[in-house]
PDB file of C-alpha atoms in Angstrom:
ATOM      1  CA  MET S   1       0.000   0.000   0.000  1.00  0.00           C
ATOM      2  CA  ILE S   2       2.738   2.439   1.024  1.00  0.00           C
ATOM      3  CA  CYS S   3       4.878   1.429  -1.955  1.00  0.00           C
ATOM      4  CA  ALA S   4       1.940   1.952  -4.285  1.00  0.00           C
ATOM      5  CA  LEU S   5       1.463   5.467  -2.941  1.00  0.00           C
ATOM      6  CA  VAL S   6       5.138   6.215  -3.368  1.00  0.00           C
ATOM      7  CA  VAL S   7       5.145   5.013  -6.969  1.00  0.00           C
ATOM      8  CA  ALA S   8       1.898   6.862  -7.695  1.00  0.00           C
ATOM      9  CA  PHE S   9       3.209  10.179  -6.401  1.00  0.00           C
ATOM     10  CA  GLY S  10       6.791   9.642  -7.618  1.00  0.00           C
ATOM     11  CA  VAL S  11       8.496  10.662  -4.348  1.00  0.00           C
ATOM     12  CA  TYR S  12      10.598   9.071  -1.656  1.00  0.00           C
ATOM     13  CA  PRO S  13       9.803   9.803   1.987  1.00  0.00           C
ATOM     14  CA  GLY S  14      12.325  12.320   3.290  1.00  0.00           C
ATOM     15  CA  VAL S  15      13.803  13.199  -0.104  1.00  0.00           C
ATOM     16  CA  ALA S  16      10.838  14.805  -1.778  1.00  0.00           C
ATOM     17  CA  ASP S  17      12.527  18.208  -1.752  1.00  0.00           C
ATOM     18  CA  ARG S  18      15.799  17.033  -3.323  1.00  0.00           C
ATOM     19  CA  ARG S  19      14.803  17.165  -6.959  1.00  0.00           C
ATOM     20  CA  ARG S  20      17.021  17.093 -10.005  1.00  0.00           C
ATOM     21  CA  PRO S  21      16.516  19.306 -13.049  1.00  0.00           C
ATOM     22  CA  ASN S  22      14.396  16.647 -14.730  1.00  0.00           C
ATOM     23  CA  GLY S  23      11.942  16.866 -11.848  1.00  0.00           C
ATOM     24  CA  LEU S  24      12.759  13.444 -10.413  1.00  0.00           C
ATOM     25  CA  PRO S  25      14.046  12.971  -6.863  1.00  0.00           C
ATOM     26  CA  GLU S  26      17.780  12.523  -6.508  1.00  0.00           C
ATOM     27  CA  GLY S  27      18.784   8.959  -7.360  1.00  0.00           C
ATOM     28  CA  LEU S  28      15.657   8.249  -9.400  1.00  0.00           C
ATOM     29  CA  THR S  29      16.771   7.653 -12.977  1.00  0.00           C
ATOM     30  CA  GLY S  30      14.300   5.017 -14.133  1.00  0.00           C
ATOM     31  CA  TYR S  31      12.391   1.969 -12.979  1.00  0.00           C
ATOM     32  CA  ALA S  32      15.308   0.165 -11.301  1.00  0.00           C
ATOM     33  CA  PRO S  33      15.634   2.586  -8.366  1.00  0.00           C
ATOM     34  CA  VAL S  34      11.896   2.382  -7.754  1.00  0.00           C
ATOM     35  CA  SER S  35      12.032  -1.404  -7.574  1.00  0.00           C
ATOM     36  CA  ASN S  36      15.134  -1.113  -5.383  1.00  0.00           C
ATOM     37  CA  PHE S  37      13.234   1.225  -3.094  1.00  0.00           C
ATOM     38  CA  ILE S  38      10.317  -1.193  -2.911  1.00  0.00           C
ATOM     39  CA  ALA S  39      12.647  -4.092  -2.185  1.00  0.00           C
ATOM     40  CA  LEU S  40      14.485  -2.139   0.534  1.00  0.00           C
ATOM     41  CA  ASN S  41      11.237  -1.127   2.188  1.00  0.00           C
ATOM     42  CA  THR S  42       9.607  -4.536   2.251  1.00  0.00           C
ATOM     43  CA  GLY S  43      10.004  -4.713   6.029  1.00  0.00           C
ATOM     44  CA  PRO S  44       7.871  -1.707   6.998  1.00  0.00           C
ATOM     45  CA  VAL S  45       5.213  -2.596   4.422  1.00  0.00           C
ATOM     46  CA  ALA S  46       4.964  -6.152   5.750  1.00  0.00           C
ATOM     47  CA  ALA S  47       4.469  -4.723   9.240  1.00  0.00           C
ATOM     48  CA  PHE S  48       1.253  -3.063   8.028  1.00  0.00           C
ATOM     49  CA  ALA S  49      -0.098  -6.234   6.375  1.00  0.00           C
ATOM     50  CA  ARG S  50      -3.653  -7.070   7.486  1.00  0.00           C
ATOM     51  CA  SER S  51      -4.411 -10.321   9.252  1.00  0.00           C
ATOM     52  CA  PRO S  52      -6.973 -12.738   7.753  1.00  0.00           C
ATOM     53  CA  THR S  53      -9.426 -11.641  10.467  1.00  0.00           C
ATOM     54  CA  ASP S  54      -8.982  -7.999   9.462  1.00  0.00           C
ATOM     55  CA  GLU S  55      -9.572  -8.879   5.814  1.00  0.00           C
ATOM     56  CA  ILE S  56     -12.704 -10.887   6.674  1.00  0.00           C
ATOM     57  CA  ARG S  57     -14.010  -7.965   8.753  1.00  0.00           C
ATOM     58  CA  ALA S  58     -13.312  -5.517   5.923  1.00  0.00           C
ATOM     59  CA  ASP S  59     -15.125  -7.817   3.480  1.00  0.00           C
ATOM     60  CA  ALA S  60     -18.014  -8.223   5.946  1.00  0.00           C
ATOM     61  CA  GLU S  61     -18.321  -4.442   6.307  1.00  0.00           C
ATOM     62  CA  ARG S  62     -18.418  -4.063   2.527  1.00  0.00           C
ATOM     63  CA  LEU S  63     -20.982  -6.867   2.244  1.00  0.00           C
ATOM     64  CA  SER S  64     -23.158  -5.294   4.951  1.00  0.00           C
ATOM     65  CA  HIS S  65     -23.333  -2.115   2.891  1.00  0.00           C
ATOM     66  CA  ILE S  66     -24.112  -4.074  -0.293  1.00  0.00           C
ATOM     67  CA  ILE S  67     -26.804  -6.177   1.413  1.00  0.00           C
ATOM     68  CA  LEU S  68     -28.507  -3.148   2.934  1.00  0.00           C
ATOM     69  CA  GLU S  69     -28.507  -1.378  -0.424  1.00  0.00           C
ATOM     70  CA  MET S  70     -29.872  -4.480  -2.182  1.00  0.00           C
ATOM     71  CA  GLN S  71     -32.581  -4.843   0.461  1.00  0.00           C
ATOM     72  CA  ARG S  72     -33.497  -1.190   0.077  1.00  0.00           C
ATOM     73  CA  CYS S  73     -33.752  -1.621  -3.694  1.00  0.00           C
ATOM     74  CA  PHE S  74     -35.668  -4.897  -3.692  1.00  0.00           C
ATOM     75  CA  VAL S  75     -37.865  -4.242  -0.650  1.00  0.00           C
ATOM     76  CA  LEU S  76     -38.919  -0.820  -1.914  1.00  0.00           C
ATOM     77  CA  ARG S  77     -39.797  -2.318  -5.283  1.00  0.00           C
ATOM     78  CA  LEU S  78     -41.587  -5.206  -3.616  1.00  0.00           C
ATOM     79  CA  CYS S  79     -43.565  -2.857  -1.377  1.00  0.00           C
ATOM     80  CA  LYS S  80     -44.726  -0.930  -4.458  1.00  0.00           C
ATOM     81  CA  GLN S  81     -45.836  -4.204  -6.042  1.00  0.00           C
ATOM     82  CA  LEU S  82     -47.677  -5.225  -2.875  1.00  0.00           C
ATOM     83  CA  ALA S  83     -49.382  -1.868  -2.325  1.00  0.00           C
ATOM     84  CA  PRO S  84     -52.301  -2.493  -4.732  1.00  0.00           C
ATOM     85  CA  GLY S  85     -53.225  -5.610  -2.750  1.00  0.00           C
ATOM     86  CA  ASN S  86     -52.897  -3.776   0.584  1.00  0.00           C
ATOM     87  CA  VAL S  87     -50.329  -6.341   1.718  1.00  0.00           C
ATOM     88  CA  SER S  88     -47.267  -5.479   3.810  1.00  0.00           C
ATOM     89  CA  PHE S  89     -43.881  -7.149   3.382  1.00  0.00           C
ATOM     90  CA  PRO S  90     -44.297  -9.322   6.538  1.00  0.00           C
ATOM     91  CA  GLN S  91     -47.744 -10.365   5.334  1.00  0.00           C
ATOM     92  CA  PHE S  92     -46.363 -11.333   1.934  1.00  0.00           C
ATOM     93  CA  PHE S  93     -43.537 -13.277   3.606  1.00  0.00           C
ATOM     94  CA  LEU S  94     -46.164 -15.258   5.516  1.00  0.00           C
ATOM     95  CA  LEU S  95     -48.269 -15.777   2.376  1.00  0.00           C
ATOM     96  CA  ALA S  96     -45.247 -17.029   0.440  1.00  0.00           C
ATOM     97  CA  TYR S  97     -44.443 -19.450   3.254  1.00  0.00           C
ATOM     98  CA  LEU S  98     -48.054 -20.634   3.475  1.00  0.00           C
ATOM     99  CA  ASP S  99     -48.095 -21.152  -0.290  1.00  0.00           C
ATOM    100  CA  ARG S 100     -45.371 -23.790   0.155  1.00  0.00           C
ATOM    101  CA  LYS S 101     -47.213 -25.570   2.973  1.00  0.00           C
ATOM    102  CA  GLU S 102     -50.668 -27.131   3.021  1.00  0.00           C
ATOM    103  CA  VAL S 103     -51.547 -25.802   6.449  1.00  0.00           C
ATOM    104  CA  LEU S 104     -49.808 -24.266   9.479  1.00  0.00           C
ATOM    105  CA  THR S 105     -50.752 -23.891  13.110  1.00  0.00           C
ATOM    106  CA  MET S 106     -50.715 -20.448  14.711  1.00  0.00           C
ATOM    107  CA  SER S 107     -47.731 -21.462  16.877  1.00  0.00           C
ATOM    108  CA  GLU S 108     -45.802 -22.565  13.768  1.00  0.00           C
ATOM    109  CA  ILE S 109     -46.546 -19.216  12.128  1.00  0.00           C
ATOM    110  CA  ALA S 110     -45.432 -17.329  15.244  1.00  0.00           C
ATOM    111  CA  LYS S 111     -42.141 -19.263  15.299  1.00  0.00           C
ATOM    112  CA  LYS S 112     -41.493 -18.740  11.587  1.00  0.00           C
ATOM    113  CA  MET S 113     -42.247 -15.023  11.787  1.00  0.00           C
ATOM    114  CA  GLY S 114     -40.389 -14.487  15.062  1.00  0.00           C
ATOM    115  CA  HIS S 115     -43.581 -13.106  16.646  1.00  0.00           C
ATOM    116  CA  THR S 116     -45.601 -13.895  19.716  1.00  0.00           C
ATOM    117  CA  THR S 117     -48.705 -15.990  19.090  1.00  0.00           C
ATOM    118  CA  ALA S 118     -50.847 -12.901  19.696  1.00  0.00           C
ATOM    119  CA  ALA S 119     -48.909 -10.854  17.108  1.00  0.00           C
ATOM    120  CA  ALA S 120     -49.079 -13.734  14.618  1.00  0.00           C
ATOM    121  CA  SER S 121     -52.828 -13.947  15.199  1.00  0.00           C
ATOM    122  CA  GLY S 122     -53.190 -10.259  14.333  1.00  0.00           C
ATOM    123  CA  LEU S 123     -51.148 -10.735  11.159  1.00  0.00           C
ATOM    124  CA  VAL S 124     -53.318 -13.670  10.094  1.00  0.00           C
ATOM    125  CA  ALA S 125     -56.514 -11.751  10.922  1.00  0.00           C
ATOM    126  CA  ARG S 126     -55.550  -8.956   8.525  1.00  0.00           C
ATOM    127  CA  LEU S 127     -54.820 -11.460   5.759  1.00  0.00           C
ATOM    128  CA  GLU S 128     -58.092 -13.221   6.487  1.00  0.00           C
ATOM    129  CA  ASN S 129     -59.991  -9.938   6.147  1.00  0.00           C
ATOM    130  CA  LEU S 130     -58.416  -9.547   2.695  1.00  0.00           C
ATOM    131  CA  ARG S 131     -59.464 -13.157   1.887  1.00  0.00           C
ATOM    132  CA  TYR S 132     -55.872 -14.289   1.343  1.00  0.00           C
ATOM    133  CA  VAL S 133     -56.014 -16.941   4.102  1.00  0.00           C
ATOM    134  CA  VAL S 134     -58.640 -18.861   6.057  1.00  0.00           C
ATOM    135  CA  ARG S 135     -58.550 -20.119   9.620  1.00  0.00           C
ATOM    136  CA  SER S 136     -60.177 -23.249  10.969  1.00  0.00           C
ATOM    137  CA  ALA S 137     -60.022 -25.438  14.074  1.00  0.00           C
ATOM    138  CA  ALA S 138     -58.021 -28.664  13.979  1.00  0.00           C
ATOM    139  CA  ARG S 139     -60.112 -31.830  13.878  1.00  0.00           C
ATOM    140  CA  ASP S 140     -58.214 -33.480  16.700  1.00  0.00           C
ATOM    141  CA  ASP S 141     -58.064 -30.381  18.922  1.00  0.00           C
ATOM    142  CA  ARG S 142     -60.626 -27.589  18.572  1.00  0.00           C
ATOM    143  CA  ARG S 143     -58.332 -25.235  20.509  1.00  0.00           C
ATOM    144  CA  LYS S 144     -55.662 -25.509  17.819  1.00  0.00           C
ATOM    145  CA  VAL S 145     -56.102 -22.948  15.033  1.00  0.00           C
ATOM    146  CA  MET S 146     -55.033 -24.016  11.531  1.00  0.00           C
ATOM    147  CA  VAL S 147     -54.249 -21.512   8.762  1.00  0.00           C
ATOM    148  CA  CYS S 148     -54.103 -22.134   5.011  1.00  0.00           C
ATOM    149  CA  ILE S 149     -53.760 -19.889   1.988  1.00  0.00           C
ATOM    150  CA  THR S 150     -56.707 -19.271  -0.349  1.00  0.00           C
ATOM    151  CA  PRO S 151     -56.612 -19.371  -4.170  1.00  0.00           C
ATOM    152  CA  LYS S 152     -56.666 -15.551  -4.094  1.00  0.00           C
ATOM    153  CA  GLY S 153     -53.616 -15.563  -1.805  1.00  0.00           C
ATOM    154  CA  SER S 154     -51.784 -18.059  -4.012  1.00  0.00           C
ATOM    155  CA  ALA S 155     -52.528 -15.959  -7.086  1.00  0.00           C
ATOM    156  CA  LEU S 156     -50.987 -12.895  -5.393  1.00  0.00           C
ATOM    157  CA  VAL S 157     -47.866 -14.869  -4.448  1.00  0.00           C
ATOM    158  CA  ARG S 158     -47.480 -16.163  -8.016  1.00  0.00           C
ATOM    159  CA  ARG S 159     -47.863 -12.661  -9.494  1.00  0.00           C
ATOM    160  CA  ILE S 160     -45.284 -11.139  -7.147  1.00  0.00           C
ATOM    161  CA  ARG S 161     -42.881 -14.034  -7.645  1.00  0.00           C
ATOM    162  CA  GLU S 162     -43.074 -13.560 -11.418  1.00  0.00           C
ATOM    163  CA  GLU S 163     -42.248  -9.877 -11.029  1.00  0.00           C
ATOM    164  CA  MET S 164     -39.333 -10.761  -8.745  1.00  0.00           C
ATOM    165  CA  VAL S 165     -38.047 -13.319 -11.254  1.00  0.00           C
ATOM    166  CA  GLY S 166     -38.241 -10.701 -13.999  1.00  0.00           C
ATOM    167  CA  ASN S 167     -36.265  -8.208 -11.894  1.00  0.00           C
ATOM    168  CA  LEU S 168     -33.631 -10.812 -11.042  1.00  0.00           C
ATOM    169  CA  MET S 169     -33.276 -11.765 -14.699  1.00  0.00           C
ATOM    170  CA  LYS S 170     -32.373  -8.145 -15.422  1.00  0.00           C
ATOM    171  CA  VAL S 171     -29.662  -8.338 -12.750  1.00  0.00           C
ATOM    172  CA  LEU S 172     -28.397 -11.684 -14.069  1.00  0.00           C
ATOM    173  CA  ASN S 173     -28.063 -10.215 -17.555  1.00  0.00           C
ATOM    174  CA  HIS S 174     -25.302  -7.977 -16.168  1.00  0.00           C
ATOM    175  CA  LEU S 175     -23.275 -11.063 -15.169  1.00  0.00           C
ATOM    176  CA  THR S 176     -21.353 -13.597 -17.203  1.00  0.00           C
ATOM    177  CA  PRO S 177     -22.702 -17.178 -17.268  1.00  0.00           C
ATOM    178  CA  ASP S 178     -19.982 -18.229 -14.803  1.00  0.00           C
ATOM    179  CA  GLU S 179     -20.835 -15.325 -12.486  1.00  0.00           C
ATOM    180  CA  GLN S 180     -24.517 -16.242 -12.667  1.00  0.00           C
ATOM    181  CA  LYS S 181     -23.759 -19.811 -11.563  1.00  0.00           C
ATOM    182  CA  ALA S 182     -21.397 -18.561  -8.854  1.00  0.00           C
ATOM    183  CA  TRP S 183     -24.040 -16.166  -7.508  1.00  0.00           C
ATOM    184  CA  LEU S 184     -26.636 -18.937  -7.354  1.00  0.00           C
ATOM    185  CA  HIS S 185     -24.136 -21.292  -5.710  1.00  0.00           C
ATOM    186  CA  ILE S 186     -23.156 -18.732  -3.059  1.00  0.00           C
ATOM    187  CA  TYR S 187     -26.757 -17.693  -2.325  1.00  0.00           C
ATOM    188  CA  THR S 188     -27.760 -21.359  -2.032  1.00  0.00           C
ATOM    189  CA  LYS S 189     -25.065 -21.892   0.599  1.00  0.00           C
ATOM    190  CA  ILE S 190     -26.229 -18.771   2.464  1.00  0.00           C
ATOM    191  CA  TYR S 191     -29.844 -19.951   2.236  1.00  0.00           C
ATOM    192  CA  ASP S 192     -28.899 -23.372   3.639  1.00  0.00           C
ATOM    193  CA  TYR S 193     -27.034 -21.673   6.497  1.00  0.00           C
ATOM    194  CA  CYS S 194     -30.050 -19.475   7.308  1.00  0.00           C
ATOM    195  CA  GLN S 195     -32.389 -22.472   7.236  1.00  0.00           C
ATOM    196  CA  SER S 196     -30.224 -24.274   9.778  1.00  0.00           C
ATOM    197  CA  LYS S 197     -30.650 -21.427  12.301  1.00  0.00           C
TER     198      LYS S 197
END
């Protein structure tokens, strides 16, 4: 890093004022002295080398910025797509999950959403009022409330998913085929990690 700055600015530390008529610092006649300088100063540069932990943290900080920006972009777009159906992002998340399951209990919904059972019940009630889900009592236990998605709810999920796929295809078109596969591979590993938590 330090060497790169030195080469970029064309000066040596401590000798910047000793310039020859050609404008170069004293002793600098071509590329050899620069490489000699870099070789002689390997010690101090190595002392500033980042540890693997530092590099991982720097990458994580960069990724956190990227992820937040991607979420802002995709969530804002998704919210605009959901607005006509009067559905919030958490409600759509629940609908999408219900669309993959035949039926869920209220406690299962609360766990999946990270809510209390009471909060999950309120979320389901709003979706029920919009006729996106229906609630019923379990046959074996009338106290157990079962929730399933309606055809109207499934249709909304399919429409939004298609719009999301279209948006992602636009992003994928900016990547090479190898980058596309790499992105899918990496996101699949991240998805698997999240599912294990």
